[in-house]
């Protein structure tokens, strides 16, 4: 299956173009999810969302919708995939909190990443 989506759902500049003017900031995800089946969660690169936030997201989308969480930078850029078991466990916990709405988790490595570094 191929699922197309964007890198977020809360672009204020989309108001009046993609989002009706009447859609509230908190209603953007529900509106987005009626148009696309998936979305990238780039904010997880900076901090994993709280479990209560994840539950609110799941409750805002239709069945079959998926969230693609980005690996936290602590794993990819700071620890560079080394000694990051606790951080990886936290990411897995977040994915599990999404339940059936968990999509792929994706890893963006720094440009200078290599086997030697």
Short mmCIF file of N, CA and C in Angstrom, two decimals:
data_model
loop_
_atom_site.label_atom_id
_atom_site.label_comp_id
_atom_site.label_asym_id
_atom_site.label_seq_id
_atom_site.Cartn_x
_atom_site.Cartn_y
_atom_site.Cartn_z
N UNK A 1 0.83 -1.18 0.00
CA UNK A 1 0.00 0.00 0.00
C UNK A 1 0.88 1.25 0.00
N UNK A 2 0.51 2.21 -0.77
CA UNK A 2 1.20 3.50 -0.80
C UNK A 2 0.29 4.52 -0.13
N UNK A 3 0.83 5.24 0.83
CA UNK A 3 0.07 6.28 1.53
C UNK A 3 0.80 7.60 1.39
N UNK A 4 0.12 8.60 0.90
CA UNK A 4 0.72 9.92 0.72
C UNK A 4 0.22 10.88 1.79
N UNK A 5 1.14 11.67 2.33
CA UNK A 5 0.79 12.66 3.33
C UNK A 5 1.83 13.76 3.32
N UNK A 6 1.76 14.63 4.30
CA UNK A 6 2.70 15.75 4.38
C UNK A 6 3.52 15.65 5.66
N UNK A 7 4.38 16.64 5.85
CA UNK A 7 5.31 16.61 6.98
C UNK A 7 4.73 17.21 8.26
N UNK A 8 3.50 17.60 8.24
CA UNK A 8 2.82 18.12 9.43
C UNK A 8 1.37 18.38 9.06
N UNK A 9 0.58 18.76 10.05
CA UNK A 9 -0.81 19.12 9.75
C UNK A 9 -1.15 20.51 10.27
N UNK A 10 -0.22 21.21 10.86
CA UNK A 10 -0.58 22.47 11.52
C UNK A 10 0.10 23.69 10.90
N UNK A 11 0.03 23.77 9.59
CA UNK A 11 0.60 24.93 8.92
C UNK A 11 -0.43 26.05 8.87
N UNK A 12 -0.19 27.09 9.59
CA UNK A 12 -1.12 28.22 9.65
C UNK A 12 -1.30 28.85 8.27
N UNK A 13 -0.27 28.80 7.43
CA UNK A 13 -0.34 29.38 6.09
C UNK A 13 -1.33 28.65 5.19
N UNK A 14 -1.73 27.45 5.58
CA UNK A 14 -2.70 26.68 4.79
C UNK A 14 -4.14 27.10 5.07
N UNK A 15 -4.33 27.92 6.09
CA UNK A 15 -5.68 28.37 6.44
C UNK A 15 -6.24 29.20 5.27
N UNK A 16 -7.45 28.88 4.87
CA UNK A 16 -8.08 29.56 3.74
C UNK A 16 -7.73 28.94 2.40
N UNK A 17 -6.72 28.06 2.38
CA UNK A 17 -6.34 27.35 1.16
C UNK A 17 -6.69 25.87 1.31
N UNK A 18 -6.10 25.22 2.29
CA UNK A 18 -6.39 23.82 2.58
C UNK A 18 -7.40 23.70 3.72
N UNK A 19 -7.19 24.49 4.76
CA UNK A 19 -8.10 24.50 5.91
C UNK A 19 -9.12 25.62 5.74
N UNK A 20 -10.39 25.33 6.00
CA UNK A 20 -11.36 26.43 6.02
C UNK A 20 -10.98 27.42 7.13
N UNK A 21 -11.33 28.66 6.95
CA UNK A 21 -11.04 29.69 7.96
C UNK A 21 -11.64 29.31 9.31
N UNK A 22 -12.73 28.55 9.29
CA UNK A 22 -13.44 28.22 10.53
C UNK A 22 -12.79 27.10 11.34
N UNK A 23 -11.82 26.39 10.77
CA UNK A 23 -11.18 25.28 11.49
C UNK A 23 -10.24 25.85 12.55
N UNK A 24 -10.43 25.39 13.79
CA UNK A 24 -9.56 25.83 14.88
C UNK A 24 -8.21 25.14 14.79
N UNK A 25 -7.25 25.66 15.50
CA UNK A 25 -5.91 25.04 15.55
C UNK A 25 -6.03 23.58 16.00
N UNK A 26 -6.87 23.32 16.99
CA UNK A 26 -7.04 21.95 17.49
C UNK A 26 -7.84 21.08 16.53
N UNK A 27 -8.55 21.68 15.60
CA UNK A 27 -9.32 20.92 14.62
C UNK A 27 -8.58 20.62 13.34
N UNK A 28 -7.37 21.15 13.22
CA UNK A 28 -6.61 20.96 11.98
C UNK A 28 -6.30 19.50 11.70
N UNK A 29 -5.93 18.73 12.72
CA UNK A 29 -5.59 17.33 12.50
C UNK A 29 -6.80 16.56 11.98
N UNK A 30 -7.96 16.74 12.57
CA UNK A 30 -9.16 16.03 12.12
C UNK A 30 -9.48 16.38 10.66
N UNK A 31 -9.36 17.66 10.31
CA UNK A 31 -9.60 18.06 8.92
C UNK A 31 -8.56 17.44 7.99
N UNK A 32 -7.31 17.52 8.38
CA UNK A 32 -6.22 16.94 7.58
C UNK A 32 -6.47 15.46 7.33
N UNK A 33 -6.86 14.74 8.39
CA UNK A 33 -7.03 13.28 8.32
C UNK A 33 -8.19 12.87 7.42
N UNK A 34 -9.07 13.80 7.09
CA UNK A 34 -10.14 13.50 6.13
C UNK A 34 -9.64 13.62 4.69
N UNK A 35 -8.46 14.19 4.51
CA UNK A 35 -7.90 14.40 3.17
C UNK A 35 -6.72 13.48 2.86
N UNK A 36 -5.95 13.13 3.88
CA UNK A 36 -4.76 12.29 3.72
C UNK A 36 -4.82 11.13 4.71
N UNK A 37 -4.21 9.98 4.36
CA UNK A 37 -4.25 8.82 5.26
C UNK A 37 -3.08 8.72 6.23
N UNK A 38 -2.11 9.63 6.13
CA UNK A 38 -0.92 9.55 6.98
C UNK A 38 -0.29 10.93 7.12
N UNK A 39 0.55 11.08 8.15
CA UNK A 39 1.28 12.33 8.34
C UNK A 39 2.60 12.03 9.03
N UNK A 40 3.61 12.79 8.67
CA UNK A 40 4.89 12.73 9.37
C UNK A 40 4.79 13.56 10.64
N UNK A 41 5.34 13.04 11.71
CA UNK A 41 5.40 13.79 12.97
C UNK A 41 6.85 14.22 13.16
N UNK A 42 7.18 15.38 12.64
CA UNK A 42 8.54 15.90 12.73
C UNK A 42 8.87 16.38 14.13
N UNK A 43 7.86 16.76 14.91
CA UNK A 43 8.12 17.27 16.26
C UNK A 43 8.78 16.23 17.16
N UNK A 44 8.59 14.95 16.84
CA UNK A 44 9.22 13.90 17.66
C UNK A 44 10.74 13.92 17.54
N UNK A 45 11.26 14.60 16.54
CA UNK A 45 12.71 14.78 16.40
C UNK A 45 13.24 15.61 17.57
N UNK A 46 12.44 16.55 18.03
CA UNK A 46 12.84 17.46 19.10
C UNK A 46 12.43 16.96 20.48
N UNK A 47 11.26 16.35 20.57
CA UNK A 47 10.78 15.77 21.84
C UNK A 47 9.62 14.84 21.53
N UNK A 48 9.61 13.68 22.16
CA UNK A 48 8.49 12.77 21.96
C UNK A 48 7.23 13.36 22.58
N UNK A 49 6.12 13.25 21.89
CA UNK A 49 4.87 13.76 22.45
C UNK A 49 4.48 12.98 23.71
N UNK A 50 3.82 13.65 24.62
CA UNK A 50 3.32 13.00 25.83
C UNK A 50 2.26 11.97 25.46
N UNK A 51 2.14 10.90 26.24
CA UNK A 51 1.11 9.89 25.96
C UNK A 51 -0.29 10.49 25.84
N UNK A 52 -0.61 11.49 26.65
CA UNK A 52 -1.94 12.11 26.55
C UNK A 52 -2.13 12.81 25.21
N UNK A 53 -1.07 13.39 24.68
CA UNK A 53 -1.13 14.02 23.36
C UNK A 53 -1.36 12.98 22.29
N UNK A 54 -0.63 11.87 22.37
CA UNK A 54 -0.78 10.80 21.39
C UNK A 54 -2.21 10.27 21.38
N UNK A 55 -2.78 10.10 22.55
CA UNK A 55 -4.16 9.60 22.65
C UNK A 55 -5.13 10.60 22.01
N UNK A 56 -4.92 11.89 22.24
CA UNK A 56 -5.77 12.91 21.62
C UNK A 56 -5.66 12.85 20.09
N UNK A 57 -4.45 12.65 19.60
CA UNK A 57 -4.27 12.54 18.15
C UNK A 57 -5.06 11.36 17.61
N UNK A 58 -4.90 10.21 18.24
CA UNK A 58 -5.59 8.99 17.79
C UNK A 58 -7.11 9.21 17.79
N UNK A 59 -7.61 9.87 18.79
CA UNK A 59 -9.05 10.12 18.89
C UNK A 59 -9.54 11.13 17.85
N UNK A 60 -8.62 11.84 17.20
CA UNK A 60 -8.98 12.88 16.22
C UNK A 60 -9.02 12.38 14.79
N UNK A 61 -8.57 11.16 14.56
CA UNK A 61 -8.42 10.69 13.18
C UNK A 61 -9.30 9.47 12.91
N UNK A 62 -9.64 9.24 11.64
CA UNK A 62 -10.45 8.06 11.32
C UNK A 62 -9.62 6.77 11.38
N UNK A 63 -10.32 5.67 11.45
CA UNK A 63 -9.67 4.36 11.44
C UNK A 63 -8.84 4.23 10.17
N UNK A 64 -7.65 3.68 10.29
CA UNK A 64 -6.77 3.49 9.14
C UNK A 64 -5.74 4.59 8.97
N UNK A 65 -5.90 5.70 9.66
CA UNK A 65 -4.94 6.79 9.57
C UNK A 65 -3.68 6.40 10.34
N UNK A 66 -2.51 6.82 9.84
CA UNK A 66 -1.25 6.50 10.52
C UNK A 66 -0.38 7.75 10.73
N UNK A 67 0.38 7.69 11.81
CA UNK A 67 1.36 8.72 12.15
C UNK A 67 2.75 8.12 11.97
N UNK A 68 3.60 8.81 11.23
CA UNK A 68 4.99 8.38 11.02
C UNK A 68 5.89 9.24 11.90
N UNK A 69 6.31 8.68 13.01
CA UNK A 69 7.16 9.42 13.94
C UNK A 69 8.60 9.45 13.46
N UNK A 70 9.23 10.58 13.61
CA UNK A 70 10.64 10.74 13.30
C UNK A 70 11.44 10.39 14.55
N UNK A 71 12.53 9.65 14.37
CA UNK A 71 13.39 9.32 15.50
C UNK A 71 13.87 10.60 16.18
N UNK A 72 13.93 10.61 17.49
CA UNK A 72 14.46 11.79 18.19
C UNK A 72 15.92 12.07 17.82
N UNK A 73 16.27 13.35 17.76
CA UNK A 73 17.64 13.72 17.43
C UNK A 73 18.63 13.22 18.47
N UNK A 74 18.15 12.98 19.67
CA UNK A 74 19.02 12.42 20.72
C UNK A 74 19.61 11.09 20.25
N UNK A 75 18.82 10.31 19.52
CA UNK A 75 19.27 9.02 19.00
C UNK A 75 20.14 9.21 17.76
N UNK A 76 19.64 9.98 16.81
CA UNK A 76 20.29 10.07 15.50
C UNK A 76 21.47 11.04 15.43
N UNK A 77 21.33 12.20 16.02
CA UNK A 77 22.35 13.23 15.86
C UNK A 77 23.27 13.39 17.07
N UNK A 78 22.73 13.20 18.26
CA UNK A 78 23.55 13.39 19.46
C UNK A 78 24.29 12.11 19.85
N UNK A 79 23.56 11.03 19.98
CA UNK A 79 24.21 9.76 20.36
C UNK A 79 24.66 8.96 19.14
N UNK A 80 24.23 9.37 17.97
CA UNK A 80 24.65 8.76 16.71
C UNK A 80 24.49 7.24 16.73
N UNK A 81 23.32 6.79 17.21
CA UNK A 81 22.91 5.38 17.24
C UNK A 81 23.69 4.53 18.24
N UNK A 82 24.40 5.16 19.14
CA UNK A 82 25.22 4.44 20.11
C UNK A 82 24.69 4.68 21.52
N UNK A 83 24.61 3.61 22.29
CA UNK A 83 24.17 3.72 23.69
C UNK A 83 22.87 4.50 23.83
N UNK A 84 21.89 4.13 23.04
CA UNK A 84 20.61 4.86 23.07
C UNK A 84 19.43 3.93 23.32
N UNK A 85 19.65 2.91 24.13
CA UNK A 85 18.59 1.94 24.41
C UNK A 85 17.39 2.60 25.08
N UNK A 86 17.62 3.45 26.07
CA UNK A 86 16.51 4.09 26.79
C UNK A 86 15.70 5.00 25.86
N UNK A 87 16.39 5.74 25.01
CA UNK A 87 15.71 6.63 24.08
C UNK A 87 14.91 5.83 23.04
N UNK A 88 15.50 4.72 22.61
CA UNK A 88 14.80 3.86 21.64
C UNK A 88 13.57 3.24 22.29
N UNK A 89 13.68 2.82 23.53
CA UNK A 89 12.54 2.28 24.26
C UNK A 89 11.43 3.31 24.37
N UNK A 90 11.78 4.56 24.63
CA UNK A 90 10.79 5.63 24.72
C UNK A 90 10.08 5.84 23.37
N UNK A 91 10.83 5.75 22.28
CA UNK A 91 10.22 5.86 20.95
C UNK A 91 9.26 4.70 20.71
N UNK A 92 9.68 3.50 21.05
CA UNK A 92 8.81 2.33 20.89
C UNK A 92 7.55 2.48 21.74
N UNK A 93 7.70 2.98 22.95
CA UNK A 93 6.53 3.21 23.82
C UNK A 93 5.56 4.20 23.17
N UNK A 94 6.10 5.24 22.56
CA UNK A 94 5.25 6.22 21.88
C UNK A 94 4.52 5.58 20.71
N UNK A 95 5.23 4.77 19.94
CA UNK A 95 4.59 4.07 18.82
C UNK A 95 3.49 3.14 19.32
N UNK A 96 3.76 2.44 20.42
CA UNK A 96 2.75 1.55 20.97
C UNK A 96 1.54 2.32 21.47
N UNK A 97 1.75 3.51 22.01
CA UNK A 97 0.62 4.34 22.47
C UNK A 97 -0.29 4.74 21.31
N UNK A 98 0.27 4.81 20.11
CA UNK A 98 -0.52 5.12 18.92
C UNK A 98 -1.38 3.95 18.47
N UNK A 99 -1.07 2.76 18.95
CA UNK A 99 -1.85 1.57 18.59
C UNK A 99 -1.88 1.35 17.09
N UNK A 100 -3.08 1.13 16.55
CA UNK A 100 -3.23 0.88 15.12
C UNK A 100 -2.89 2.09 14.26
N UNK A 101 -2.75 3.24 14.88
CA UNK A 101 -2.40 4.46 14.13
C UNK A 101 -0.89 4.64 14.00
N UNK A 102 -0.12 3.71 14.54
CA UNK A 102 1.34 3.79 14.41
C UNK A 102 1.73 3.41 12.99
N UNK A 103 2.41 4.32 12.33
CA UNK A 103 2.95 4.05 11.01
C UNK A 103 4.44 3.78 11.15
N UNK A 104 5.19 3.99 10.09
CA UNK A 104 6.63 3.78 10.19
C UNK A 104 7.29 4.85 11.05
N UNK A 105 8.37 4.47 11.67
CA UNK A 105 9.24 5.45 12.33
C UNK A 105 10.41 5.65 11.38
N UNK A 106 10.79 6.88 11.17
CA UNK A 106 11.88 7.07 10.22
C UNK A 106 13.05 7.80 10.86
N UNK A 107 14.20 7.41 10.37
CA UNK A 107 15.47 7.84 10.93
C UNK A 107 16.18 8.75 9.94
N UNK A 108 16.43 9.98 10.34
CA UNK A 108 17.21 10.92 9.54
C UNK A 108 18.57 11.04 10.21
N UNK A 109 19.59 10.63 9.50
CA UNK A 109 20.95 10.70 10.05
C UNK A 109 21.61 12.01 9.65
N UNK A 110 22.55 12.48 10.46
CA UNK A 110 23.24 13.73 10.11
C UNK A 110 24.06 13.54 8.83
N UNK A 111 24.28 14.61 8.08
CA UNK A 111 25.00 14.50 6.81
C UNK A 111 26.40 13.91 6.94
N UNK A 112 27.04 14.11 8.09
CA UNK A 112 28.41 13.61 8.26
C UNK A 112 28.45 12.22 8.91
N UNK A 113 27.32 11.56 8.99
CA UNK A 113 27.28 10.24 9.61
C UNK A 113 28.01 9.23 8.73
N UNK A 114 28.83 8.40 9.35
CA UNK A 114 29.50 7.32 8.63
C UNK A 114 29.73 6.17 9.61
N UNK A 115 30.19 5.08 9.10
CA UNK A 115 30.48 3.93 9.97
C UNK A 115 31.59 4.25 10.95
N UNK A 116 32.47 5.15 10.58
CA UNK A 116 33.60 5.50 11.44
C UNK A 116 33.21 6.50 12.52
N UNK A 117 32.13 7.27 12.34
CA UNK A 117 31.75 8.30 13.30
C UNK A 117 30.38 8.04 13.84
#
